[in-house]
Amino acid sequence: GAGVSQTPSNKVTEKGKYVELRCDPISGHTALYWYRQSLGQGPEFLIYFQGTGAADDSGLPNDRFFAVRPEGSVSTLKIQRTERGDSAVYLCASSFAGPSYNEQFFGPGTRLTVL
Amino acid sequence: AQSVTQPDIHITVSEGASLELRCNYSYGATPYLFWYVQSPGQGLQLLLKYFSGDTLVQGIKGFEAEFKRSQSSFNLRKPSVHWSDAAEYFCAVGASGGSYIPTFGRGTSLIVHP
């Protein structure tokens, strides 16, 4: 079956603009995660959804970042008033249930560049 | 909070040689431990994981890792490296007494010479 997909694969925007990044998880996976990977670093956790609700959003860096998953499937990560420091690869992952004991399957990521 | 250290930023080996990538973690209780591989243009792929039980864990692609509590380590090994193993490798630790969300190390880049 299809894996986790993310769109767009690349996004270039200007400082101060608003961007939306989309994640399509594996069908049937109830848990969905967003991570951010800066150059030369490992993925950094942002937020985790169980169904439609955010079960853990402790990794969101500030209130410019917001994510939704209205129907418990596709998720959108929204970044307002983008800053150059937001440039990174944004990774999405999904798992059959919650993070305990369940393997996370990662998408290829969206590379965000803020000019 | 848990943390992971991967002390080697780059490792270079010859094809056919053995490989060991180092990982040290910090967590007060028994951790969940993972190794992921990231190839260019590909998503992160789970190589193996440790939750409990046998401390020597077998994974995909001929990789294995050993959990050593006394050394707070979870080193990844492969007896004979193939050119296709060139990639970025990430060790991660999950809090078994917490949210289980993995915390990743900064990664080790593996370069394979023919």
PDB file of C-alpha atoms in Angstrom:
ATOM      1  CA  GLY A   1       0.000   0.000   0.000  1.00  0.00           C
ATOM      2  CA  ALA A   2       0.948   3.635  -0.216  1.00  0.00           C
ATOM      3  CA  GLY A   3       3.250   5.142   2.349  1.00  0.00           C
ATOM      4  CA  VAL A   4       3.073   8.522   4.016  1.00  0.00           C
ATOM      5  CA  SER A   5       2.968  11.311   1.471  1.00  0.00           C
ATOM      6  CA  GLN A   6       3.753  14.983   1.938  1.00  0.00           C
ATOM      7  CA  THR A   7       3.047  17.940  -0.273  1.00  0.00           C
ATOM      8  CA  PRO A   8       4.640  20.018  -1.532  1.00  0.00           C
ATOM      9  CA  SER A   9       8.060  18.414  -1.631  1.00  0.00           C
ATOM     10  CA  ASN A  10       9.637  21.864  -1.733  1.00  0.00           C
ATOM     11  CA  LYS A  11       8.288  25.231  -0.681  1.00  0.00           C
ATOM     12  CA  VAL A  12      10.049  28.546  -1.074  1.00  0.00           C
ATOM     13  CA  THR A  13       8.471  31.569   0.568  1.00  0.00           C
ATOM     14  CA  GLU A  14       9.366  35.032   1.712  1.00  0.00           C
ATOM     15  CA  LYS A  15       9.833  36.152   5.259  1.00  0.00           C
ATOM     16  CA  GLY A  16       6.504  37.098   6.820  1.00  0.00           C
ATOM     17  CA  LYS A  17       4.358  34.930   4.571  1.00  0.00           C
ATOM     18  CA  TYR A  18       1.965  32.155   5.612  1.00  0.00           C
ATOM     19  CA  VAL A  19       2.542  28.545   4.550  1.00  0.00           C
ATOM     20  CA  GLU A  20       0.652  25.285   4.789  1.00  0.00           C
ATOM     21  CA  LEU A  21       2.279  21.865   4.616  1.00  0.00           C
ATOM     22  CA  ARG A  22       0.169  18.782   4.033  1.00  0.00           C
ATOM     23  CA  CYS A  23       0.568  15.214   5.225  1.00  0.00           C
ATOM     24  CA  ASP A  24      -1.364  12.134   4.062  1.00  0.00           C
ATOM     25  CA  PRO A  25      -0.775   9.285   6.505  1.00  0.00           C
ATOM     26  CA  ILE A  26      -0.993   5.586   5.795  1.00  0.00           C
ATOM     27  CA  SER A  27      -4.612   4.543   5.595  1.00  0.00           C
ATOM     28  CA  GLY A  28      -5.873   3.232   8.912  1.00  0.00           C
ATOM     29  CA  HIS A  29      -3.149   4.837  11.014  1.00  0.00           C
ATOM     30  CA  THR A  30      -4.735   6.714  13.890  1.00  0.00           C
ATOM     31  CA  ALA A  31      -1.596   8.483  15.097  1.00  0.00           C
ATOM     32  CA  LEU A  32       0.167  11.221  13.156  1.00  0.00           C
ATOM     33  CA  TYR A  33       3.319  13.116  14.057  1.00  0.00           C
ATOM     34  CA  TRP A  34       5.099  16.211  12.786  1.00  0.00           C
ATOM     35  CA  TYR A  35       8.835  16.726  13.157  1.00  0.00           C
ATOM     36  CA  ARG A  36      11.240  19.420  11.990  1.00  0.00           C
ATOM     37  CA  GLN A  37      14.741  18.581  10.801  1.00  0.00           C
ATOM     38  CA  SER A  38      17.244  21.384  10.498  1.00  0.00           C
ATOM     39  CA  LEU A  39      20.419  20.980   8.487  1.00  0.00           C
ATOM     40  CA  GLY A  40      22.871  18.643  10.191  1.00  0.00           C
ATOM     41  CA  GLN A  41      20.445  17.734  12.964  1.00  0.00           C
ATOM     42  CA  GLY A  42      18.110  14.914  13.797  1.00  0.00           C
ATOM     43  CA  PRO A  43      14.337  15.268  13.622  1.00  0.00           C
ATOM     44  CA  GLU A  44      12.829  17.384  16.377  1.00  0.00           C
ATOM     45  CA  PHE A  45       9.314  16.562  17.577  1.00  0.00           C
ATOM     46  CA  LEU A  46       6.628  19.195  17.032  1.00  0.00           C
ATOM     47  CA  ILE A  47       3.178  17.689  17.587  1.00  0.00           C
ATOM     48  CA  TYR A  48       1.371  14.351  17.773  1.00  0.00           C
ATOM     49  CA  PHE A  49      -2.267  13.644  16.903  1.00  0.00           C
ATOM     50  CA  GLN A  50      -4.327  10.715  18.081  1.00  0.00           C
ATOM     51  CA  GLY A  51      -7.363  10.786  15.810  1.00  0.00           C
ATOM     52  CA  THR A  52      -8.534  14.364  15.373  1.00  0.00           C
ATOM     53  CA  GLY A  53      -7.083  15.748  18.568  1.00  0.00           C
ATOM     54  CA  ALA A  54      -3.588  16.914  19.404  1.00  0.00           C
ATOM     55  CA  ALA A  55      -2.385  14.519  22.107  1.00  0.00           C
ATOM     56  CA  ASP A  56       0.936  16.289  22.602  1.00  0.00           C
ATOM     57  CA  ASP A  57       1.863  19.682  21.150  1.00  0.00           C
ATOM     58  CA  SER A  58       4.757  20.356  23.490  1.00  0.00           C
ATOM     59  CA  GLY A  59       7.236  20.601  20.620  1.00  0.00           C
ATOM     60  CA  LEU A  60       5.631  23.517  18.796  1.00  0.00           C
ATOM     61  CA  PRO A  61       8.197  26.321  19.117  1.00  0.00           C
ATOM     62  CA  ASN A  62       5.748  29.230  19.397  1.00  0.00           C
ATOM     63  CA  ASP A  63       2.234  30.341  18.506  1.00  0.00           C
ATOM     64  CA  ARG A  64       3.134  30.932  14.859  1.00  0.00           C
ATOM     65  CA  PHE A  65       2.969  27.171  14.414  1.00  0.00           C
ATOM     66  CA  PHE A  66      -0.352  25.371  14.338  1.00  0.00           C
ATOM     67  CA  ALA A  67      -1.521  21.997  13.049  1.00  0.00           C
ATOM     68  CA  VAL A  68      -4.910  20.457  12.392  1.00  0.00           C
ATOM     69  CA  ARG A  69      -6.287  17.043  11.545  1.00  0.00           C
ATOM     70  CA  PRO A  70     -10.023  17.683  11.219  1.00  0.00           C
ATOM     71  CA  GLU A  71     -11.150  14.259  10.011  1.00  0.00           C
ATOM     72  CA  GLY A  72      -8.517  12.119  11.648  1.00  0.00           C
ATOM     73  CA  SER A  73      -6.636  11.463   8.441  1.00  0.00           C
ATOM     74  CA  VAL A  74      -4.905  14.252   6.493  1.00  0.00           C
ATOM     75  CA  SER A  75      -3.067  16.822   8.573  1.00  0.00           C
ATOM     76  CA  THR A  76      -1.941  20.341   7.765  1.00  0.00           C
ATOM     77  CA  LEU A  77       0.898  22.144   9.492  1.00  0.00           C
ATOM     78  CA  LYS A  78       0.418  25.893   9.326  1.00  0.00           C
ATOM     79  CA  ILE A  79       3.138  28.462   9.885  1.00  0.00           C
ATOM     80  CA  GLN A  80       2.256  32.141  10.159  1.00  0.00           C
ATOM     81  CA  ARG A  81       4.619  35.080   9.652  1.00  0.00           C
ATOM     82  CA  THR A  82       7.450  32.805   8.546  1.00  0.00           C
ATOM     83  CA  GLU A  83      10.983  33.618   9.636  1.00  0.00           C
ATOM     84  CA  ARG A  84      14.294  32.598   8.073  1.00  0.00           C
ATOM     85  CA  GLY A  85      14.895  30.345  11.069  1.00  0.00           C
ATOM     86  CA  ASP A  86      11.866  28.272  10.073  1.00  0.00           C
ATOM     87  CA  SER A  87      13.797  26.952   7.077  1.00  0.00           C
ATOM     88  CA  ALA A  88      14.073  23.201   7.533  1.00  0.00           C
ATOM     89  CA  VAL A  89      12.690  19.879   6.326  1.00  0.00           C
ATOM     90  CA  TYR A  90       9.327  19.175   7.894  1.00  0.00           C
ATOM     91  CA  LEU A  91       8.695  15.471   8.358  1.00  0.00           C
ATOM     92  CA  CYS A  92       5.412  13.717   8.923  1.00  0.00           C
ATOM     93  CA  ALA A  93       5.027  10.217  10.302  1.00  0.00           C
ATOM     94  CA  SER A  94       2.111   7.967  11.128  1.00  0.00           C
ATOM     95  CA  SER A  95       1.617   4.847  13.209  1.00  0.00           C
ATOM     96  CA  PHE A  96      -1.153   2.301  13.629  1.00  0.00           C
ATOM     97  CA  ALA A  97      -1.868   3.470  17.160  1.00  0.00           C
ATOM     98  CA  GLY A  98      -0.044   5.682  19.615  1.00  0.00           C
ATOM     99  CA  PRO A  99       3.743   5.944  19.938  1.00  0.00           C
ATOM    100  CA  SER A 100       4.032   3.211  22.555  1.00  0.00           C
ATOM    101  CA  TYR A 101       5.339   0.038  20.873  1.00  0.00           C
ATOM    102  CA  ASN A 102       4.140   1.200  17.461  1.00  0.00           C
ATOM    103  CA  GLU A 103       6.538   1.834  14.600  1.00  0.00           C
ATOM    104  CA  GLN A 104       6.352   5.264  13.029  1.00  0.00           C
ATOM    105  CA  PHE A 105       6.448   5.383   9.235  1.00  0.00           C
ATOM    106  CA  PHE A 106       7.925   8.589   7.858  1.00  0.00           C
ATOM    107  CA  GLY A 107       7.161  10.547   4.736  1.00  0.00           C
ATOM    108  CA  PRO A 108       9.869  12.052   2.498  1.00  0.00           C
ATOM    109  CA  GLY A 109       9.411  15.504   4.000  1.00  0.00           C
ATOM    110  CA  THR A 110       8.729  19.018   2.778  1.00  0.00           C
ATOM    111  CA  ARG A 111      11.765  21.246   2.422  1.00  0.00           C
ATOM    112  CA  LEU A 112      10.770  24.774   3.465  1.00  0.00           C
ATOM    113  CA  THR A 113      13.013  27.667   2.520  1.00  0.00           C
ATOM    114  CA  VAL A 114      12.227  31.120   3.868  1.00  0.00           C
ATOM    115  CA  LEU A 115      14.022  33.893   2.005  1.00  0.00           C
TER     116      LEU A 115
ATOM    117  CA  ALA B   1      14.023  14.488  29.816  1.00  0.00           C
ATOM    118  CA  GLN B   2      15.760  11.959  27.637  1.00  0.00           C
ATOM    119  CA  SER B   3      18.629  12.747  25.275  1.00  0.00           C
ATOM    120  CA  VAL B   4      20.830  11.003  22.744  1.00  0.00           C
ATOM    121  CA  THR B   5      24.454  11.524  21.777  1.00  0.00           C
ATOM    122  CA  GLN B   6      25.929  10.275  18.545  1.00  0.00           C
ATOM    123  CA  PRO B   7      29.582  11.208  18.923  1.00  0.00           C
ATOM    124  CA  ASP B   8      30.614  10.579  15.324  1.00  0.00           C
ATOM    125  CA  ILE B   9      29.376  13.044  12.713  1.00  0.00           C
ATOM    126  CA  HIS B  10      30.957  11.107   9.844  1.00  0.00           C
ATOM    127  CA  ILE B  11      32.206   7.531   9.542  1.00  0.00           C
ATOM    128  CA  THR B  12      34.088   6.247   6.500  1.00  0.00           C
ATOM    129  CA  VAL B  13      34.472   2.529   5.835  1.00  0.00           C
ATOM    130  CA  SER B  14      35.508   0.391   2.903  1.00  0.00           C
ATOM    131  CA  GLU B  15      32.963  -1.847   1.263  1.00  0.00           C
ATOM    132  CA  GLY B  16      33.050  -5.257   2.931  1.00  0.00           C
ATOM    133  CA  ALA B  17      34.458  -3.915   6.188  1.00  0.00           C
ATOM    134  CA  SER B  18      32.629  -4.135   9.487  1.00  0.00           C
ATOM    135  CA  LEU B  19      30.763  -1.161  10.926  1.00  0.00           C
ATOM    136  CA  GLU B  20      29.928   0.128  14.370  1.00  0.00           C
ATOM    137  CA  LEU B  21      28.006   3.368  14.928  1.00  0.00           C
ATOM    138  CA  ARG B  22      27.953   4.684  18.464  1.00  0.00           C
ATOM    139  CA  CYS B  23      24.946   5.886  20.412  1.00  0.00           C
ATOM    140  CA  ASN B  24      24.744   6.948  24.039  1.00  0.00           C
ATOM    141  CA  TYR B  25      21.503   7.894  25.711  1.00  0.00           C
ATOM    142  CA  SER B  26      20.410   9.592  28.872  1.00  0.00           C
ATOM    143  CA  TYR B  27      17.200   8.466  30.567  1.00  0.00           C
ATOM    144  CA  GLY B  28      16.458   7.539  34.152  1.00  0.00           C
ATOM    145  CA  ALA B  29      14.458   4.385  33.525  1.00  0.00           C
ATOM    146  CA  THR B  30      14.551   1.633  30.921  1.00  0.00           C
ATOM    147  CA  PRO B  31      14.403   3.409  27.585  1.00  0.00           C
ATOM    148  CA  TYR B  32      12.883   2.538  24.272  1.00  0.00           C
ATOM    149  CA  LEU B  33      15.717   2.671  21.731  1.00  0.00           C
ATOM    150  CA  PHE B  34      15.640   2.940  17.965  1.00  0.00           C
ATOM    151  CA  TRP B  35      17.939   3.162  14.979  1.00  0.00           C
ATOM    152  CA  TYR B  36      16.670   4.810  11.800  1.00  0.00           C
ATOM    153  CA  VAL B  37      18.320   5.209   8.404  1.00  0.00           C
ATOM    154  CA  GLN B  38      17.741   8.142   6.062  1.00  0.00           C
ATOM    155  CA  SER B  39      18.864   7.892   2.464  1.00  0.00           C
ATOM    156  CA  PRO B  40      18.895  10.950   0.176  1.00  0.00           C
ATOM    157  CA  GLY B  41      15.363  11.767  -0.939  1.00  0.00           C
ATOM    158  CA  GLN B  42      13.911   8.992   1.208  1.00  0.00           C
ATOM    159  CA  GLY B  43      11.960   9.061   4.415  1.00  0.00           C
ATOM    160  CA  LEU B  44      13.391   7.782   7.655  1.00  0.00           C
ATOM    161  CA  GLN B  45      13.214   3.998   7.839  1.00  0.00           C
ATOM    162  CA  LEU B  46      13.276   2.010  11.056  1.00  0.00           C
ATOM    163  CA  LEU B  47      16.202  -0.433  11.165  1.00  0.00           C
ATOM    164  CA  LEU B  48      15.543  -1.932  14.576  1.00  0.00           C
ATOM    165  CA  LYS B  49      14.157  -1.182  18.020  1.00  0.00           C
ATOM    166  CA  TYR B  50      14.626  -2.252  21.623  1.00  0.00           C
ATOM    167  CA  PHE B  51      11.785  -2.209  24.129  1.00  0.00           C
ATOM    168  CA  SER B  52      12.692  -5.006  26.547  1.00  0.00           C
ATOM    169  CA  GLY B  53      14.038  -8.546  26.702  1.00  0.00           C
ATOM    170  CA  ASP B  54      17.057  -9.737  24.770  1.00  0.00           C
ATOM    171  CA  THR B  55      19.637  -6.959  24.688  1.00  0.00           C
ATOM    172  CA  LEU B  56      20.957  -7.992  21.257  1.00  0.00           C
ATOM    173  CA  VAL B  57      18.444  -6.850  18.674  1.00  0.00           C
ATOM    174  CA  GLN B  58      18.370  -7.941  15.053  1.00  0.00           C
ATOM    175  CA  GLY B  59      17.081  -5.582  12.415  1.00  0.00           C
ATOM    176  CA  ILE B  60      16.593  -5.279   8.697  1.00  0.00           C
ATOM    177  CA  LYS B  61      19.370  -5.145   6.090  1.00  0.00           C
ATOM    178  CA  GLY B  62      21.734  -7.231   8.248  1.00  0.00           C
ATOM    179  CA  PHE B  63      22.031  -4.680  11.070  1.00  0.00           C
ATOM    180  CA  GLU B  64      22.065  -5.457  14.763  1.00  0.00           C
ATOM    181  CA  ALA B  65      22.389  -3.383  17.925  1.00  0.00           C
ATOM    182  CA  GLU B  66      23.196  -4.172  21.519  1.00  0.00           C
ATOM    183  CA  PHE B  67      21.652  -2.443  24.523  1.00  0.00           C
ATOM    184  CA  LYS B  68      24.195  -2.045  27.329  1.00  0.00           C
ATOM    185  CA  ARG B  69      22.568  -0.527  30.387  1.00  0.00           C
ATOM    186  CA  SER B  70      25.850  -0.179  32.283  1.00  0.00           C
ATOM    187  CA  GLN B  71      27.268   1.975  29.485  1.00  0.00           C
ATOM    188  CA  SER B  72      23.999   3.696  28.500  1.00  0.00           C
ATOM    189  CA  SER B  73      24.761   2.667  24.948  1.00  0.00           C
ATOM    190  CA  PHE B  74      22.937   1.202  21.979  1.00  0.00           C
ATOM    191  CA  ASN B  75      25.570   0.803  19.264  1.00  0.00           C
ATOM    192  CA  LEU B  76      24.637  -0.283  15.759  1.00  0.00           C
ATOM    193  CA  ARG B  77      26.727  -2.910  14.010  1.00  0.00           C
ATOM    194  CA  LYS B  78      26.980  -4.639  10.652  1.00  0.00           C
ATOM    195  CA  PRO B  79      29.591  -7.294   9.847  1.00  0.00           C
ATOM    196  CA  SER B  80      30.061  -6.387   6.176  1.00  0.00           C
ATOM    197  CA  VAL B  81      29.050  -3.036   4.721  1.00  0.00           C
ATOM    198  CA  HIS B  82      27.649  -2.664   1.207  1.00  0.00           C
ATOM    199  CA  TRP B  83      27.917   0.487  -0.904  1.00  0.00           C
ATOM    200  CA  SER B  84      24.133   0.861  -0.649  1.00  0.00           C
ATOM    201  CA  ASP B  85      24.449   1.326   3.119  1.00  0.00           C
ATOM    202  CA  ALA B  86      25.807   4.842   2.596  1.00  0.00           C
ATOM    203  CA  ALA B  87      23.244   7.061   4.320  1.00  0.00           C
ATOM    204  CA  GLU B  88      22.519   9.058   7.463  1.00  0.00           C
ATOM    205  CA  TYR B  89      21.872   7.003  10.597  1.00  0.00           C
ATOM    206  CA  PHE B  90      19.901   8.269  13.570  1.00  0.00           C
ATOM    207  CA  CYS B  91      19.682   6.823  17.041  1.00  0.00           C
ATOM    208  CA  ALA B  92      16.582   7.732  19.059  1.00  0.00           C
ATOM    209  CA  VAL B  93      15.353   7.196  22.608  1.00  0.00           C
ATOM    210  CA  GLY B  94      11.749   7.101  23.779  1.00  0.00           C
ATOM    211  CA  ALA B  95      10.640   7.603  27.346  1.00  0.00           C
ATOM    212  CA  SER B  96       9.021   4.361  28.467  1.00  0.00           C
ATOM    213  CA  GLY B  97       7.607   6.190  31.460  1.00  0.00           C
ATOM    214  CA  GLY B  98       6.464   9.189  29.510  1.00  0.00           C
ATOM    215  CA  SER B  99       5.078  10.093  26.142  1.00  0.00           C
ATOM    216  CA  TYR B 100       7.155   7.521  24.195  1.00  0.00           C
ATOM    217  CA  ILE B 101       7.790  10.152  21.518  1.00  0.00           C
ATOM    218  CA  PRO B 102      11.370   9.484  20.334  1.00  0.00           C
ATOM    219  CA  THR B 103      14.121  12.025  20.822  1.00  0.00           C
ATOM    220  CA  PHE B 104      16.647  11.786  18.004  1.00  0.00           C
ATOM    221  CA  GLY B 105      20.396  12.221  17.976  1.00  0.00           C
ATOM    222  CA  ARG B 106      22.044  14.496  15.413  1.00  0.00           C
ATOM    223  CA  GLY B 107      22.927  11.568  13.182  1.00  0.00           C
ATOM    224  CA  THR B 108      26.041   9.894  11.781  1.00  0.00           C
ATOM    225  CA  SER B 109      26.784  10.100   8.084  1.00  0.00           C
ATOM    226  CA  LEU B 110      28.157   6.827   6.717  1.00  0.00           C
ATOM    227  CA  ILE B 111      30.451   7.012   3.706  1.00  0.00           C
ATOM    228  CA  VAL B 112      31.353   3.778   1.963  1.00  0.00           C
ATOM    229  CA  HIS B 113      34.467   3.551  -0.202  1.00  0.00           C
ATOM    230  CA  PRO B 114      34.607   0.923  -2.965  1.00  0.00           C
TER     231      PRO B 114
END
